[in-house]
Coordinates of N, CA, C and O and ligand atoms in Angstrom, one line a residue:
M287 N 99.5 92.3 86.6 CA 100.0 91.4 87.6 C 101.3 91.9 88.1 O 102.2 92.4 87.3
S288 N 101.5 91.9 89.4 CA 102.8 92.3 90.0 C 103.6 91.1 90.5 O 103.0 90.2 91.1
D289 N 104.8 91.0 90.1 CA 105.7 89.9 90.6 C 105.7 89.9 92.1 O 105.7 91.0 92.7
D290 N 105.8 88.8 92.7 CA 105.9 88.7 94.2 C 104.7 89.2 94.9 O 104.8 89.5 96.1
C291 N 103.6 89.3 94.2 CA 102.3 89.7 95.0 C 101.5 88.5 95.2 O 101.1 87.8 94.2
I292 N 101.3 88.1 96.4 CA 100.6 86.9 96.8 C 99.1 86.9 96.2 O 98.6 85.9 95.8
F293 N 98.5 88.1 96.2 CA 97.1 88.1 95.7 C 97.1 88.1 94.2 O 96.1 87.5 93.7
C294 N 98.1 88.7 93.5 CA 98.1 88.5 92.1 C 98.3 87.0 91.8 O 97.8 86.5 90.8
S295 N 99.1 86.3 92.6 CA 99.3 84.8 92.4 C 98.0 84.1 92.6 O 97.8 83.1 91.9
I296 N 97.2 84.5 93.5 CA 95.9 83.9 93.7 C 95.0 84.1 92.5 O 94.4 83.2 91.9
V297 N 95.0 85.3 92.0 CA 94.2 85.6 90.8 C 94.7 84.8 89.6 O 93.9 84.3 88.8
A298 N 96.0 84.6 89.5 CA 96.6 83.8 88.4 C 96.4 82.3 88.6 O 96.8 81.5 87.7
G299 N 95.9 81.9 89.7 CA 95.7 80.5 90.0 C 97.0 79.7 90.4 O 97.0 78.5 90.4
E300 N 98.0 80.5 90.7 CA 99.3 79.9 91.1 C 99.3 79.5 92.6 O 100.1 78.6 93.0
I301 N 98.4 80.1 93.3 CA 98.3 79.8 94.8 C 96.8 79.5 95.0 O 96.0 80.3 94.5
P302 N 96.5 78.4 95.7 CA 95.0 78.1 95.9 C 94.3 79.1 96.8 O 95.0 79.7 97.7
S303 N 93.0 79.2 96.6 CA 92.2 80.0 97.5 C 90.8 79.4 97.6 O 90.4 78.7 96.6
R304 N 90.1 79.7 98.6 CA 88.7 79.2 98.7 C 87.9 80.4 98.2 O 87.4 81.2 98.9
T305 N 87.7 80.3 96.9 CA 87.0 81.4 96.2 C 85.5 81.3 96.5 O 84.9 80.2 96.5
V306 N 84.9 82.4 96.9 CA 83.4 82.4 97.1 C 82.6 83.1 96.1 O 81.4 82.9 96.0
Y307 N 83.3 84.0 95.3 CA 82.6 84.8 94.3 C 83.6 85.5 93.4 O 84.7 85.9 93.9
E308 N 83.3 85.6 92.1 CA 84.2 86.3 91.2 C 83.4 86.9 90.1 O 82.3 86.4 89.7
T309 N 83.9 88.0 89.6 CA 83.5 88.6 88.3 C 84.7 88.7 87.4 O 85.8 88.3 87.8
D310 N 84.5 89.4 86.3 CA 85.7 89.6 85.4 C 86.8 90.4 86.1 O 88.0 90.2 85.8
D311 N 86.4 91.2 87.0 CA 87.4 92.2 87.6 C 87.6 92.0 89.1 O 88.5 92.7 89.6
V312 N 86.8 91.2 89.8 CA 86.9 91.2 91.2 C 86.9 89.7 91.7 O 86.2 88.9 91.1
L313 N 87.6 89.4 92.7 CA 87.7 88.1 93.3 C 87.5 88.2 94.8 O 88.0 89.1 95.5
A314 N 86.7 87.2 95.3 CA 86.4 87.2 96.8 C 86.8 85.8 97.2 O 86.4 84.8 96.6
F315 N 87.5 85.7 98.3 CA 88.0 84.4 98.8 C 88.1 84.4 100.3 O 88.3 85.5 100.9
L316 N 88.1 83.3 101.0 CA 88.2 83.2 102.4 C 89.6 83.6 102.8 O 90.6 83.2 102.2
D317 N 89.7 84.4 103.9 CA 91.0 84.7 104.5 C 91.7 83.5 105.0 O 91.0 82.6 105.7
A318 N 93.0 83.3 104.7 CA 93.7 82.1 105.1 C 93.9 82.0 106.6 O 94.2 80.9 107.2
N319 N 93.8 83.1 107.3 CA 94.1 83.2 108.7 C 93.0 84.0 109.4 O 93.2 85.2 109.8
P320 N 91.8 83.5 109.4 CA 90.6 84.3 109.6 C 90.5 84.8 111.1 O 90.9 84.1 112.0
L321 N 89.9 86.0 111.2 CA 89.7 86.6 112.5 C 88.3 86.1 113.0 O 88.1 86.2 114.2
A322 N 87.5 85.5 112.2 CA 86.3 84.9 112.6 C 85.9 83.9 111.4 O 86.3 84.1 110.3
P323 N 85.0 82.9 111.7 CA 84.6 82.0 110.6 C 83.9 82.9 109.6 O 83.1 83.7 109.9
G324 N 84.2 82.6 108.3 CA 83.6 83.4 107.2 C 84.3 84.6 106.8 O 84.0 85.3 105.8
H325 N 85.4 85.0 107.5 CA 86.2 86.2 107.2 C 86.6 86.1 105.7 O 87.3 85.1 105.3
T326 N 86.2 87.1 104.9 CA 86.4 87.0 103.5 C 87.1 88.3 103.0 O 86.9 89.4 103.6
L327 N 88.0 88.1 102.0 CA 88.7 89.2 101.4 C 88.1 89.4 100.0 O 87.8 88.5 99.3
V328 N 88.0 90.7 99.6 CA 87.5 91.1 98.3 C 88.6 91.9 97.6 O 89.0 93.0 98.2
I329 N 89.0 91.5 96.4 CA 90.2 92.2 95.8 C 89.8 92.5 94.3 O 89.1 91.8 93.7
P330 N 90.4 93.6 93.8 CA 90.4 93.8 92.4 C 91.3 92.7 91.8 O 92.4 92.4 92.4
K331 N 91.0 92.2 90.6 CA 91.9 91.2 90.0 C 93.2 91.9 89.5 O 94.3 91.2 89.4
S332 N 93.1 93.1 89.1 CA 94.4 93.9 88.7 C 95.1 94.4 90.0 O 94.4 94.7 91.0
H333 N 96.4 94.6 89.8 CA 97.2 95.0 91.0 C 97.1 96.5 91.2 O 97.5 97.3 90.4
H334 N 96.6 96.9 92.4 CA 96.6 98.2 92.8 C 96.9 98.2 94.3 O 96.3 97.4 95.1
E335 N 97.9 99.0 94.7 CA 98.3 98.8 96.1 C 97.3 99.4 97.1 O 97.0 98.8 98.1
H336 N 96.8 100.6 96.8 CA 95.9 101.2 97.8 C 94.5 101.4 97.2 O 94.3 101.4 96.0
V337 N 93.6 101.7 98.1 CA 92.2 102.0 97.6 C 92.2 103.1 96.6 O 91.5 103.0 95.5
Q338 N 92.9 104.1 96.8 CA 92.9 105.3 95.9 C 93.6 105.1 94.6 O 93.5 105.9 93.7
D339 N 94.3 104.0 94.5 CA 95.0 103.7 93.2 C 94.1 103.0 92.2 O 94.4 103.0 91.0
M340 N 93.0 102.5 92.7 CA 92.0 101.8 91.7 C 91.3 102.9 90.9 O 90.9 103.9 91.4
P341 N 91.1 102.6 89.6 CA 90.1 103.4 88.9 C 88.8 103.5 89.6 O 88.4 102.5 90.2
N342 N 88.1 104.6 89.5 CA 86.9 104.8 90.2 C 85.8 103.7 90.0 O 85.2 103.2 90.9
D343 N 85.7 103.2 88.7 CA 84.7 102.2 88.4 C 85.1 100.9 89.1 O 84.2 100.2 89.6
L344 N 86.3 100.6 89.1 CA 86.8 99.3 89.7 C 86.5 99.4 91.2 O 86.1 98.4 91.8
A345 N 86.8 100.5 91.9 CA 86.5 100.7 93.3 C 85.1 100.4 93.6 O 84.7 99.7 94.5
G346 N 84.2 100.9 92.7 CA 82.8 100.7 92.8 C 82.5 99.2 92.7 O 81.6 98.7 93.4
D347 N 83.1 98.5 91.7 CA 82.9 97.1 91.6 C 83.3 96.3 92.8 O 82.6 95.4 93.2
V348 N 84.4 96.7 93.4 CA 84.9 96.0 94.6 C 83.9 96.2 95.7 O 83.5 95.2 96.4
F349 N 83.5 97.4 95.9 CA 82.5 97.6 97.0 C 81.2 96.9 96.7 O 80.6 96.4 97.6
A350 N 80.8 96.9 95.5 CA 79.5 96.2 95.1 C 79.6 94.7 95.5 O 78.6 94.1 96.0
V351 N 80.8 94.1 95.3 CA 80.9 92.7 95.6 C 80.9 92.5 97.1 O 80.3 91.6 97.7
M352 N 81.6 93.4 97.8 CA 81.6 93.3 99.3 C 80.1 93.4 99.8 O 79.7 92.6 100.6
Q353 N 79.4 94.4 99.3 CA 78.0 94.6 99.7 C 77.2 93.4 99.4 O 76.3 92.9 100.2
R354 N 77.4 92.8 98.2 CA 76.6 91.6 97.8 C 76.9 90.4 98.7 O 76.0 89.6 99.0
L355 N 78.1 90.3 99.2 CA 78.5 89.2 100.0 C 78.2 89.2 101.4 O 78.2 88.2 102.1
V356 N 77.9 90.4 101.9 CA 77.7 90.5 103.4 C 76.6 89.6 103.9 O 76.7 88.8 104.8
H357 N 75.4 89.6 103.2 CA 74.4 88.7 103.6 C 74.7 87.2 103.5 O 74.6 86.5 104.5
P358 N 75.2 86.8 102.4 CA 75.6 85.4 102.3 C 76.7 85.0 103.3 O 76.6 83.9 103.9
I359 N 77.6 85.9 103.6 CA 78.7 85.5 104.6 C 78.0 85.4 106.0 O 78.3 84.4 106.7
E360 N 77.3 86.4 106.3 CA 76.7 86.4 107.7 C 75.8 85.2 107.8 O 75.8 84.5 108.9
S361 N 75.0 84.8 106.8 CA 74.1 83.7 106.8 C 74.9 82.4 107.0 O 74.5 81.5 107.7
A362 N 76.0 82.3 106.2 CA 76.8 81.0 106.2 C 77.3 80.7 107.6 O 77.4 79.5 107.9
V363 N 77.6 81.7 108.4 CA 78.2 81.4 109.7 C 77.2 81.8 110.9 O 77.7 81.9 112.0
D364 N 76.0 82.2 110.5 CA 75.0 82.6 111.5 C 75.5 83.8 112.3 O 75.4 83.8 113.6
A365 N 76.1 84.8 111.7 CA 76.6 85.9 112.4 C 75.5 87.0 112.6 O 74.5 87.0 112.0
D366 N 75.8 87.8 113.6 CA 74.9 88.9 114.0 C 75.1 90.2 113.3 O 74.4 91.2 113.4
G367 N 76.3 90.3 112.6 CA 76.7 91.6 112.0 C 78.1 91.3 111.4 O 78.5 90.2 111.3
S368 N 78.7 92.4 110.9 CA 80.0 92.2 110.3 C 80.8 93.5 110.4 O 80.2 94.6 110.4
T369 N 82.1 93.4 110.4 CA 82.9 94.6 110.2 C 83.4 94.6 108.8 O 84.0 93.6 108.3
V370 N 83.2 95.7 108.1 CA 83.5 95.8 106.6 C 84.6 96.9 106.5 O 84.2 98.1 106.8
A371 N 85.8 96.5 106.2 CA 86.9 97.5 106.3 C 88.1 97.2 105.4 O 88.3 96.1 105.0
F372 N 88.8 98.3 105.1 CA 90.1 98.2 104.4 C 91.2 98.7 105.4 O 91.1 99.8 105.9
N373 N 92.3 98.0 105.5 CA 93.6 98.6 106.0 C 94.2 99.2 104.8 O 94.6 98.5 103.9
N374 N 94.4 100.5 104.8 CA 94.8 101.2 103.6 C 96.2 101.9 103.9 O 96.2 103.0 104.4
G375 N 97.3 101.2 103.5 CA 98.6 101.7 103.7 C 99.2 101.0 104.9 O 98.6 100.6 105.8
E376 N 100.6 100.9 104.8 CA 101.3 100.1 105.8 C 101.1 100.6 107.2 O 100.9 99.9 108.1
V377 N 101.1 101.9 107.3 CA 100.9 102.6 108.6 C 99.5 102.2 109.2 O 99.4 102.2 110.4
A378 N 98.6 101.9 108.4 CA 97.2 101.5 108.8 C 97.1 100.0 109.0 O 96.0 99.5 109.3
G379 N 98.2 99.3 108.9 CA 98.2 97.8 109.1 C 98.0 97.0 107.9 O 97.8 95.8 108.0
Q380 N 98.1 97.6 106.7 CA 98.0 96.8 105.5 C 99.3 96.0 105.3 O 100.4 96.6 105.1
E381 N 99.2 94.7 105.3 CA 100.3 93.8 105.2 C 100.5 93.3 103.7 O 101.7 93.1 103.3
V382 N 99.4 93.1 103.0 CA 99.6 92.6 101.6 C 99.3 93.9 100.7 O 98.3 94.5 100.8
P383 N 100.4 94.2 99.9 CA 100.3 95.5 99.2 C 99.5 95.3 97.9 O 99.9 95.8 96.8
H384 N 98.3 94.7 98.0 CA 97.4 94.6 96.9 C 96.0 94.9 97.6 O 95.6 94.1 98.4
T385 N 95.4 96.0 97.3 CA 94.3 96.4 98.1 C 93.2 95.3 98.2 O 92.9 94.6 97.3
H386 N 92.6 95.3 99.4 CA 91.7 94.2 99.7 C 90.7 94.7 100.8 O 91.2 95.3 101.8
G387 N 89.5 94.4 100.6 CA 88.5 94.7 101.6 C 88.2 93.5 102.5 O 88.2 92.4 102.0
H388 N 88.1 93.7 103.8 CA 87.7 92.6 104.7 C 86.3 92.6 105.0 O 85.7 93.7 105.3
V389 N 85.6 91.5 105.0 CA 84.3 91.3 105.6 C 84.5 90.3 106.7 O 84.8 89.1 106.4
V390 N 84.4 90.8 107.9 CA 84.6 89.9 109.1 C 83.3 89.7 109.9 O 82.8 90.7 110.4
P391 N 82.8 88.5 109.9 CA 81.5 88.3 110.6 C 81.7 88.6 112.1 O 82.8 88.4 112.7
R392 N 80.7 89.2 112.7 CA 80.7 89.5 114.1 C 79.6 88.8 114.8 O 78.5 88.6 114.3
F393 N 79.8 88.5 116.1 CA 78.9 87.8 116.9 C 78.8 88.5 118.2 O 79.7 89.1 118.7
E394 N 77.6 88.3 118.8 CA 77.4 88.8 120.2 C 78.5 88.2 121.1 O 78.8 87.0 121.0
D395 N 79.1 89.1 121.9 CA 80.1 88.6 122.8 C 81.3 87.9 122.2 O 81.9 87.0 122.7
D396 N 81.7 88.4 120.9 CA 82.8 87.8 120.3 C 84.1 88.5 120.8 O 85.2 88.0 120.4
G397 N 84.0 89.4 121.7 CA 85.2 90.0 122.3 C 85.8 91.1 121.3 O 86.8 91.7 121.7
G398 N 85.3 91.2 120.1 CA 85.9 92.2 119.2 C 85.4 93.6 119.6 O 84.5 93.7 120.4
R399 N 85.9 94.6 118.9 CA 85.5 96.0 119.2 C 85.3 96.7 117.9 O 85.6 96.2 116.8
P400 N 84.7 97.9 118.0 CA 84.4 98.7 116.8 C 85.7 99.3 116.2 O 86.8 99.3 116.9
I401 N 85.6 99.7 115.0 CA 86.8 100.4 114.3 C 87.4 101.5 115.2 O 88.6 101.7 115.2
H402 N 86.5 102.2 115.9 CA 87.0 103.3 116.7 C 88.1 102.9 117.7 O 88.9 103.7 118.1
S403 N 88.0 101.6 118.1 CA 89.0 101.1 119.1 C 90.4 101.0 118.6 O 91.3 100.7 119.4
I404 N 90.6 101.1 117.3 CA 91.9 101.0 116.7 C 92.7 102.2 117.2 O 94.0 102.1 117.3
F405 N 92.1 103.3 117.4 CA 92.8 104.5 117.6 C 93.0 104.8 119.1 O 92.2 104.3 120.0
G406 N 94.0 105.6 119.4 CA 94.3 106.0 120.8 C 93.5 107.2 121.2 O 92.3 107.3 120.8
E407 N 94.2 108.1 121.8 CA 93.5 109.3 122.2 C 93.1 110.2 121.0 O 93.8 110.3 120.0
R408 N 91.9 110.8 121.1 CA 91.4 111.6 120.0 C 92.2 112.9 120.0 O 92.4 113.5 121.1
P409 N 92.5 113.5 118.8 CA 93.2 114.7 118.7 C 92.2 115.9 119.1 O 91.0 115.8 118.9
E410 N 92.8 116.9 119.7 CA 92.0 118.1 120.0 C 92.1 119.1 118.8 O 93.2 119.6 118.5
L411 N 91.0 119.3 118.1 CA 91.1 120.1 116.9 C 90.1 121.3 117.1 O 89.0 121.1 117.4
G412 N 90.7 122.5 116.9 CA 89.9 123.7 117.0 C 89.0 123.9 115.7 O 89.2 123.2 114.7
D413 N 88.1 124.8 115.9 CA 87.2 125.1 114.7 C 87.9 125.5 113.5 O 87.6 125.1 112.4
D414 N 88.9 126.4 113.6 CA 89.7 126.9 112.5 C 90.4 125.7 111.8 O 90.4 125.6 110.5
E415 N 91.0 124.9 112.6 CA 91.7 123.7 112.0 C 90.7 122.8 111.3 O 91.0 122.3 110.2
L416 N 89.6 122.6 111.9 CA 88.6 121.7 111.2 C 88.1 122.4 109.9 O 87.9 121.7 108.9
D417 N 87.9 123.7 109.9 CA 87.5 124.4 108.7 C 88.6 124.2 107.6 O 88.2 124.0 106.5
D418 N 89.8 124.4 108.0 CA 90.9 124.3 107.0 C 91.0 122.8 106.5 O 91.2 122.7 105.2
I419 N 90.9 121.9 107.3 CA 90.9 120.5 106.9 C 89.8 120.2 105.9 O 90.0 119.6 104.8
A420 N 88.6 120.6 106.3 CA 87.4 120.4 105.4 C 87.6 121.0 104.1 O 87.3 120.4 103.0
A421 N 88.1 122.3 104.1 CA 88.3 123.0 102.8 C 89.4 122.3 101.9 O 89.2 122.2 100.7
S422 N 90.4 121.8 102.6 CA 91.5 121.2 101.8 C 91.0 119.9 101.2 O 91.3 119.6 100.0
I423 N 90.2 119.1 102.0 CA 89.7 117.9 101.4 C 88.7 118.2 100.2 O 88.8 117.5 99.2
A424 N 87.9 119.2 100.5 CA 86.9 119.6 99.4 C 87.7 120.0 98.1 O 87.2 119.6 97.0
D425 N 88.8 120.7 98.3 CA 89.6 121.1 97.1 C 90.1 119.9 96.4 O 90.0 119.8 95.2
G426 N 90.7 119.0 97.2 CA 91.3 117.8 96.6 C 90.3 116.9 95.9 O 90.6 116.1 95.0
A427 N 89.0 116.9 96.3 CA 88.0 116.0 95.8 C 87.4 116.6 94.5 O 86.7 115.8 93.8
E428 N 87.8 117.8 94.2 CA 87.2 118.4 92.9 C 87.7 117.6 91.7 O 88.8 117.2 91.6
Ligands
AMP1544 P1 96.0 93.2 105.7 O1 96.6 93.2 107.1 O2 94.7 94.1 105.6 O3 97.0 93.4 104.6 O4 95.4 91.7 105.6 C1 96.0 90.7 104.9 C2 95.1 89.5 105.0 O5 95.5 88.6 104.0 C3 95.4 88.8 106.4 O6 94.1 88.7 107.1 C4 95.9 87.4 106.0 O7 95.4 86.4 106.8 C5 95.4 87.3 104.6 N1 96.2 86.4 103.7 C6 97.5 86.4 103.5 N2 97.9 85.5 102.6 C7 96.7 84.8 102.2 C8 96.4 83.8 101.3 N3 97.4 83.2 100.6 N4 95.1 83.4 101.1 C9 94.1 84.0 101.8 N5 94.4 85.0 102.7 C10 95.6 85.4 102.9
ZN1545 ZN1 98.8 92.1 93.3

């Protein structure tokens, strides 16, 4: 648990939440300021700031809960689909520094847009640059 972390306080029961599902390691609850009815957050119970800070098994557990909840969430609010995403890092819009996945129900004509719309102009990347980036990622993933 991290002091001054609102999501750790929710895990500890110090701040109320509308819990929809939990396991020993993962908690899912309704977002307090939802982007759509049924907007749900899924968090590891232990404090990790970023997606990449979680142990691999825990990351799998978090995603498994997100995947498990998609159908019940969409059914509960009669949604036509959902956006399933993490804001990872402050620069990416992460406001609460305890990693959390969003499941946001989507509806026909809800005025929302795809994840691609977050970004501005696409960078122009040459083949060599793409090859270098791919090689560097592949090295780091070893
Ligand atoms: P992010 O911008 O990805 O860090 O999203 C943080 C999310 O946490 C926002 O959608 C907030 O509405 C939500 N949130 C903040 N405080 C609470 C809380 N006490 N209970 C439930 N959701 C919260
Ligand atoms: Zn925390």
